[in-house]
mmCIF file of C-alpha atoms in Angstrom:
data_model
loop_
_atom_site.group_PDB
_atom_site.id
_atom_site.type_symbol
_atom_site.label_atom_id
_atom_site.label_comp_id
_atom_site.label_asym_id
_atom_site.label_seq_id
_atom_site.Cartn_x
_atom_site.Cartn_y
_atom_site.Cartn_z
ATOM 1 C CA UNK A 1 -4.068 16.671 5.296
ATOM 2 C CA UNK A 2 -1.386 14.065 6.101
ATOM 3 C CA UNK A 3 1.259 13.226 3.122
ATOM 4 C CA UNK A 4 4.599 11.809 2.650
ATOM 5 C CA UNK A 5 7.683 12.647 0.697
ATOM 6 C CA UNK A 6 10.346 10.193 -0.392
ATOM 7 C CA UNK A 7 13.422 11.622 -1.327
ATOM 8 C CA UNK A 8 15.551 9.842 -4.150
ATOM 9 C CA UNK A 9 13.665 7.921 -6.144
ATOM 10 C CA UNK A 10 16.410 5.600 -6.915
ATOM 11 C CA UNK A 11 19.298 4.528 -4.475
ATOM 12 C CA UNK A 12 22.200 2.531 -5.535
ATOM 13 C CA UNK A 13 24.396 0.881 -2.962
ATOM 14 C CA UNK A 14 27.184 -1.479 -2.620
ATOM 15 C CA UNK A 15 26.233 -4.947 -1.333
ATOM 16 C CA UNK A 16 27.695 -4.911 2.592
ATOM 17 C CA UNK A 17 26.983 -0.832 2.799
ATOM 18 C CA UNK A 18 24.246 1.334 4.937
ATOM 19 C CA UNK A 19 20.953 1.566 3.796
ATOM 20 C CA UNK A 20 19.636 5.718 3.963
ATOM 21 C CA UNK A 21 16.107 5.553 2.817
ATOM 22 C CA UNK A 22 14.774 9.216 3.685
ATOM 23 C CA UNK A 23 10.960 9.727 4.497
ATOM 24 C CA UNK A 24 9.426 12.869 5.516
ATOM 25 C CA UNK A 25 5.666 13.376 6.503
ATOM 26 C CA UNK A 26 3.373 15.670 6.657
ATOM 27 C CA UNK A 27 0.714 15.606 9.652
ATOM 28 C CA UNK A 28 -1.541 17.679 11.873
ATOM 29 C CA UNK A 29 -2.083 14.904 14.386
ATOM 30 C CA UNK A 30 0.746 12.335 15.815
ATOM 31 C CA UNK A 31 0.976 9.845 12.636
ATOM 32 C CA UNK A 32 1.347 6.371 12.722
ATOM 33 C CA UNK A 33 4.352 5.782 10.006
ATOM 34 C CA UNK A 34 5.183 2.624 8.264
ATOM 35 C CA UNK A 35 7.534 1.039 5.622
ATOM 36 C CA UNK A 36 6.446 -1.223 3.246
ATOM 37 C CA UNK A 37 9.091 -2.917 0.557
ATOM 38 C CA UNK A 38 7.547 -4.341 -2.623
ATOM 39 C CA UNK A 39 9.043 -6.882 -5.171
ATOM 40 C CA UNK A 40 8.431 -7.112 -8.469
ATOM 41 C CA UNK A 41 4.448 -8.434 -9.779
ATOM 42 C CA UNK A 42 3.757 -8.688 -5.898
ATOM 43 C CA UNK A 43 1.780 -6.629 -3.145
ATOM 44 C CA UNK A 44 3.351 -4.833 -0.770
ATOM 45 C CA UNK A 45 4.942 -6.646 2.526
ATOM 46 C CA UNK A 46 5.009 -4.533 5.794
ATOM 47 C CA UNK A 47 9.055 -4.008 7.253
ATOM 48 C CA UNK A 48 8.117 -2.048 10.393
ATOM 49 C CA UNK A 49 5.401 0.921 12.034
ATOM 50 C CA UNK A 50 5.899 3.855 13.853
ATOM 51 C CA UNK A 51 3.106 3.684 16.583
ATOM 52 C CA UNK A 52 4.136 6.426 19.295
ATOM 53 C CA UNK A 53 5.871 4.311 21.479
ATOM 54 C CA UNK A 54 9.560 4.158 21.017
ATOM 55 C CA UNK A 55 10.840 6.564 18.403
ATOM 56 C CA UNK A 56 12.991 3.433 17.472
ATOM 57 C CA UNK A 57 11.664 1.251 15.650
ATOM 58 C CA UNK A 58 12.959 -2.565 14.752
ATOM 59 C CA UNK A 59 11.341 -4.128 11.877
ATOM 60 C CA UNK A 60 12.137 -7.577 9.744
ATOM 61 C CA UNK A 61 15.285 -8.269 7.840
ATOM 62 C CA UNK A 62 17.762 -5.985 9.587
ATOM 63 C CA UNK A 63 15.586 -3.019 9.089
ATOM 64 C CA UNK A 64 15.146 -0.216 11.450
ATOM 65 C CA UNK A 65 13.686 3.807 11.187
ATOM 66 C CA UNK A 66 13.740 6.279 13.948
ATOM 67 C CA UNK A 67 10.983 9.164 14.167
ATOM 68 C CA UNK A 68 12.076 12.112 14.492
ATOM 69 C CA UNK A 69 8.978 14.743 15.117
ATOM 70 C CA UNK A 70 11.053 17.910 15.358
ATOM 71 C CA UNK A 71 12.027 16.945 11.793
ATOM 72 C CA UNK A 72 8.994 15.236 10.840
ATOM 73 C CA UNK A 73 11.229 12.148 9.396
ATOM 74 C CA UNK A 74 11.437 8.707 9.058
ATOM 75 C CA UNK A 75 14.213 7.371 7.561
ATOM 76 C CA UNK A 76 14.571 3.865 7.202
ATOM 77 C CA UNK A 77 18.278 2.153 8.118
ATOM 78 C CA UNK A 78 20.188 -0.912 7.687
ATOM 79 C CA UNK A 79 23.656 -1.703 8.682
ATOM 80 C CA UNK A 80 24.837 -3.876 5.684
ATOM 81 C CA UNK A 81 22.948 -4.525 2.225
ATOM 82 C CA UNK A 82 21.989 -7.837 0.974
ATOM 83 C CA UNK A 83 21.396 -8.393 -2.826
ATOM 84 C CA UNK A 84 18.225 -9.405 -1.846
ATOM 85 C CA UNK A 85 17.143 -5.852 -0.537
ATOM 86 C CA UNK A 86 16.615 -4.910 -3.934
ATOM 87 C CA UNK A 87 13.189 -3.966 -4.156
ATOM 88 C CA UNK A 88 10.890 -0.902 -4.152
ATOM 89 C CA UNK A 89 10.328 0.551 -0.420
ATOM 90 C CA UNK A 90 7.272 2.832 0.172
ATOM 91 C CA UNK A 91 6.975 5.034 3.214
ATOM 92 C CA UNK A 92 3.449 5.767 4.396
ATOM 93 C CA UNK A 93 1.083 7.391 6.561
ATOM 94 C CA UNK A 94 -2.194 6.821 7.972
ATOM 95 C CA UNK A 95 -4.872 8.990 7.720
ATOM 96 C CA UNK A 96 -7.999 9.611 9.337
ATOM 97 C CA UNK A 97 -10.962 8.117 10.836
ATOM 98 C CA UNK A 98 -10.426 4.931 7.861
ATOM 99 C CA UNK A 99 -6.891 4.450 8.517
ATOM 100 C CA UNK A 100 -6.268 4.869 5.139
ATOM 101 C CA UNK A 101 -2.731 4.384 3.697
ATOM 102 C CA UNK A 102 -1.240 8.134 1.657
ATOM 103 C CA UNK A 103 1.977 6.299 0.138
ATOM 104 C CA UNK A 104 5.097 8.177 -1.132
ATOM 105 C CA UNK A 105 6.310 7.940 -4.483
ATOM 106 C CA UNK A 106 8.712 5.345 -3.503
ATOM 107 C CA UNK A 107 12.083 4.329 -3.575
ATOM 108 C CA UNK A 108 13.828 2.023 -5.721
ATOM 109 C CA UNK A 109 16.460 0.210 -3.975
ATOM 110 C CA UNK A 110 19.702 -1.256 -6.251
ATOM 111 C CA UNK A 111 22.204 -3.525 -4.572
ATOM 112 C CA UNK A 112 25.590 -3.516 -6.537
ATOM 113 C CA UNK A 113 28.073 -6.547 -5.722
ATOM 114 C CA UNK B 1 -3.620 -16.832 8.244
ATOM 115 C CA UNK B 2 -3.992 -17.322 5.325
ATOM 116 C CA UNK B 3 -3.511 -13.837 4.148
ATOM 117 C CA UNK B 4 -4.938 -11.921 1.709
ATOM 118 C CA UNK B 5 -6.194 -13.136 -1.743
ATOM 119 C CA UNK B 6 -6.741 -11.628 -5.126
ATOM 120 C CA UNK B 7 -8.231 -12.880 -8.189
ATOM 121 C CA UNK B 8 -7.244 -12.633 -11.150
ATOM 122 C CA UNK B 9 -3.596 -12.241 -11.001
ATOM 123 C CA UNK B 10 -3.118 -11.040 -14.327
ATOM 124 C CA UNK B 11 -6.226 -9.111 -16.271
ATOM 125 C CA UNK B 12 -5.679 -7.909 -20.181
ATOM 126 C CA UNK B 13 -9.077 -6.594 -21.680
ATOM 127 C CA UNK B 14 -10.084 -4.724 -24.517
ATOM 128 C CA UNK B 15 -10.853 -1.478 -24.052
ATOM 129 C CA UNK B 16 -14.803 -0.963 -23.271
ATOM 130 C CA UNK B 17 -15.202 -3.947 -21.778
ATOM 131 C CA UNK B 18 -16.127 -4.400 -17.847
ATOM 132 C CA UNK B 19 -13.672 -6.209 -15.377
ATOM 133 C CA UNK B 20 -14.103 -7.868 -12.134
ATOM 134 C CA UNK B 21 -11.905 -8.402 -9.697
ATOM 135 C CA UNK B 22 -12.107 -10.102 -6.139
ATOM 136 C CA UNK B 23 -10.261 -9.544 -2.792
ATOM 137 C CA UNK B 24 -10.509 -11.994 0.045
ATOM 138 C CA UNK B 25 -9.441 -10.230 3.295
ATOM 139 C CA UNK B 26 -7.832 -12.146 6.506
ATOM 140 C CA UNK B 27 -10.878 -13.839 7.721
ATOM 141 C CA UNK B 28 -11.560 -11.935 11.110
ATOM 142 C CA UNK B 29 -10.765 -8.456 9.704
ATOM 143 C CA UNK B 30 -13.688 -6.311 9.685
ATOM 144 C CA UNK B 31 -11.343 -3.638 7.582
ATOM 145 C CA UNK B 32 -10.850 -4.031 3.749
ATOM 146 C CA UNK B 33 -9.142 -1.402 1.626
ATOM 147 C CA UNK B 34 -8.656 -1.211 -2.423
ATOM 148 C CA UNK B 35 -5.901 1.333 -3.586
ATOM 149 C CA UNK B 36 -4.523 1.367 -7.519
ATOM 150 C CA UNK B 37 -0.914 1.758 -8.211
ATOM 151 C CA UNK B 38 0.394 2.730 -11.609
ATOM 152 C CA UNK B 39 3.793 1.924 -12.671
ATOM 153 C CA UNK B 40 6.687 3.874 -10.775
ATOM 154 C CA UNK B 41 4.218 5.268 -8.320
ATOM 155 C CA UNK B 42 2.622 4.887 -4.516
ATOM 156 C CA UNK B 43 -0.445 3.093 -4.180
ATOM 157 C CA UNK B 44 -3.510 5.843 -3.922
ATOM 158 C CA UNK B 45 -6.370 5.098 -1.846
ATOM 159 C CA UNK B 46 -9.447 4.141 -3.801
ATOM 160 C CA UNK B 47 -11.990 2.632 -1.255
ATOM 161 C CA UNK B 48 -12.631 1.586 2.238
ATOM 162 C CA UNK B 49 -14.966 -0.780 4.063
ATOM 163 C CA UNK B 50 -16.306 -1.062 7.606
ATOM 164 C CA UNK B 51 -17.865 -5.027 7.290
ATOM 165 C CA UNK B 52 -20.134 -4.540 4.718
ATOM 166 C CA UNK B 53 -20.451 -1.134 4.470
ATOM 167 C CA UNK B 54 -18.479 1.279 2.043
ATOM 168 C CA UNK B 55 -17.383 4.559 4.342
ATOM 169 C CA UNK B 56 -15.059 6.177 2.046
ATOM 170 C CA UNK B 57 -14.706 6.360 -1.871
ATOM 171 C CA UNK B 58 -11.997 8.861 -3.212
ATOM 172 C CA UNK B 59 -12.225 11.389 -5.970
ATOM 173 C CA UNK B 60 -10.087 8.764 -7.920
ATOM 174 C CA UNK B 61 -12.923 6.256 -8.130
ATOM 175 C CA UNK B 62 -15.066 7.485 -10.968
ATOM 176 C CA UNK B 63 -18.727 6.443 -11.530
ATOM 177 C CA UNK B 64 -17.298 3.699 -14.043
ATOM 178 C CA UNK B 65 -15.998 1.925 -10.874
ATOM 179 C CA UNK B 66 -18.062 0.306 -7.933
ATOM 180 C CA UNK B 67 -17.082 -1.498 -4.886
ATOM 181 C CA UNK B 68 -18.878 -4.042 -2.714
ATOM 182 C CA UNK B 69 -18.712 -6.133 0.180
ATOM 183 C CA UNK B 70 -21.699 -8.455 0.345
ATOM 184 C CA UNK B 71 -21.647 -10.007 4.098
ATOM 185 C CA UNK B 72 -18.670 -7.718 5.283
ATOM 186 C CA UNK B 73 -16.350 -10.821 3.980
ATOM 187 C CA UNK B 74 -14.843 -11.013 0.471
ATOM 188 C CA UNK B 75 -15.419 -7.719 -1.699
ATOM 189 C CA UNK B 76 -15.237 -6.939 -5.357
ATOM 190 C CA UNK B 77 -14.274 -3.673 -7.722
ATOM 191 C CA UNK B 78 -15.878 -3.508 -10.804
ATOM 192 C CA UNK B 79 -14.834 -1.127 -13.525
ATOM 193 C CA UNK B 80 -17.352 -1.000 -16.433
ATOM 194 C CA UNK B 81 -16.400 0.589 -19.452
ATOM 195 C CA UNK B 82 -12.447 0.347 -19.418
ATOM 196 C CA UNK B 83 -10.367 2.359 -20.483
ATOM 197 C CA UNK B 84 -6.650 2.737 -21.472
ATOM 198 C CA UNK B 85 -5.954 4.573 -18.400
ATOM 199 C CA UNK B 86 -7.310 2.559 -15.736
ATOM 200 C CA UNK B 87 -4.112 -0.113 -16.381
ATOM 201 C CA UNK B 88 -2.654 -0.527 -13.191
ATOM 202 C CA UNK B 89 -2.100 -3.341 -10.444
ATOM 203 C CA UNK B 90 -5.434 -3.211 -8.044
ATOM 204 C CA UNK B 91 -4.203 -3.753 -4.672
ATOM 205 C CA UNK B 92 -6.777 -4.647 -1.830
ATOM 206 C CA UNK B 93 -5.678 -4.832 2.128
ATOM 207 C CA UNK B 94 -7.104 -5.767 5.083
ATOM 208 C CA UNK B 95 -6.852 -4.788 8.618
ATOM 209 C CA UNK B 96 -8.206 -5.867 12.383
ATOM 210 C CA UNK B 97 -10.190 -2.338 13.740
ATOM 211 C CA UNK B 98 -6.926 -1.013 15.649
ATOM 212 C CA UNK B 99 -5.126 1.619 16.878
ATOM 213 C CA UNK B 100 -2.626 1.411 14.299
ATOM 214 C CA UNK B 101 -4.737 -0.122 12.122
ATOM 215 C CA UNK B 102 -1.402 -2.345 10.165
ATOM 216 C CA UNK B 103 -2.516 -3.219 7.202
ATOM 217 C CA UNK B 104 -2.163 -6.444 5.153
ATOM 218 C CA UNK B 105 -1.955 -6.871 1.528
ATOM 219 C CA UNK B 106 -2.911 -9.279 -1.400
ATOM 220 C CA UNK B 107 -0.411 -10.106 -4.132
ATOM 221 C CA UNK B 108 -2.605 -7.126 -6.708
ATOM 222 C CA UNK B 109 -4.798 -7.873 -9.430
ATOM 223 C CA UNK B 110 -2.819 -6.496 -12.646
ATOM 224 C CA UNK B 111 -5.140 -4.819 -15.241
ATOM 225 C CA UNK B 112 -4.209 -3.942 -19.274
ATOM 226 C CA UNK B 113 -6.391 -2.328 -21.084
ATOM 227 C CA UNK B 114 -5.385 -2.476 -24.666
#
């Protein structure tokens, strides 16, 4: 059975410094990945997907995550924070026939000035 | 695109009571998906439709809760008999039949039960 693990449920960063949001999955078939970010009272808005073509993938806002299948990761990247970053991102994986969504736990991003 | 709607927004009930909530999906997506997140967690998969048909229910959806899509277009979740626990936001997302099968979301339906 496919699931993901998000590790750090809370990040704090300074506004203008990298991004690390670490995802690892768990998946007996090649997985289609994807990163969601969430703000608060509001559904979740889709940043980028993993889809087995490149292993790099460029989403929206700056964002990027690179798959990495001999560690079974992907960690989601950005160069400089913006105080509007701040938001809860949610790593997932699809699963099955459905297509399905298993979520992490998520992670809560801060963005210090 | 319009995206995806939800309705209500905001649900408080008394506990025992039913609730209904509605999901319109991306008009030409023959995919619709409800998942409930409680606070501080993931979503968790609760249903899935094919057009009209419901393929998938999970172990979360007790028989308190049904699911339909009339038509394969809009669908609704029903929860009869509330309780305390089933506060949450109700999140329902659609998708075209893809490889990838990128999914869409509404803005959530939040329920309290008091």
């Amino acid at each position: 059975a496919q699931s993901v693990t998000q590790l750090g449920s809370h990040v704090s960063v300074s506004e203008g410094a990298l991004v690390l949001l670490r995802c690892n999955y768990s998946s007996s078939v090649p997985p289609y990945l994807f990163w969601y970010v969430q703000y608060p009272n509001q559904g979740l808005q889709l940043l980028l997907k993993y889809t087995s073509a490149a292993t790099l993938v460029k989403g929206i806002n700056g964002f990027e995550a690179e798959f990495k299948k001999s560690e079974t990761s992907f960690h989601l990247t950005k160069p400089s924070a913006h105080m509007s970053d701040a938001a809860e991102y949610f790593c997932a994986v699809s699963s099955g026939n459905t297509g399905k969504l298993i979520f992490g736990q998520g992670t809560t991003l801060q963005v210090k000035p | 695109d319009t995206g995806v709607s939800q309705d209500p927004r905001h649900k408080i009930t008394k506990r025992g009571q039913n609730v209904t909530f509605r999901c319109d999906p991306i008009s030409e997506h023959n995919r619709l998906y409800w998942y409930r997140q409680t606070l501080g967690q993931g979503p968790e998969f609760l249903t899935y439709f094919q057009n009209e048909a419901q393929l998938e229910k999970s172990r979360l959806l007790s028989d308190r809760f049904s699911a339909e899509r009339p038509k394969g277009s809009f669908s609704t979740l029903e929860i009869q008999r509330t309780e305390q626990g089933d506060s949450a936001m109700y999140l329902c997302a659609s998708s075209r039949r893809t490889s990838d099968n990128e999914q869409f979301f509404g803005p959530g339906t939040r329920l309290t039960v008091l």
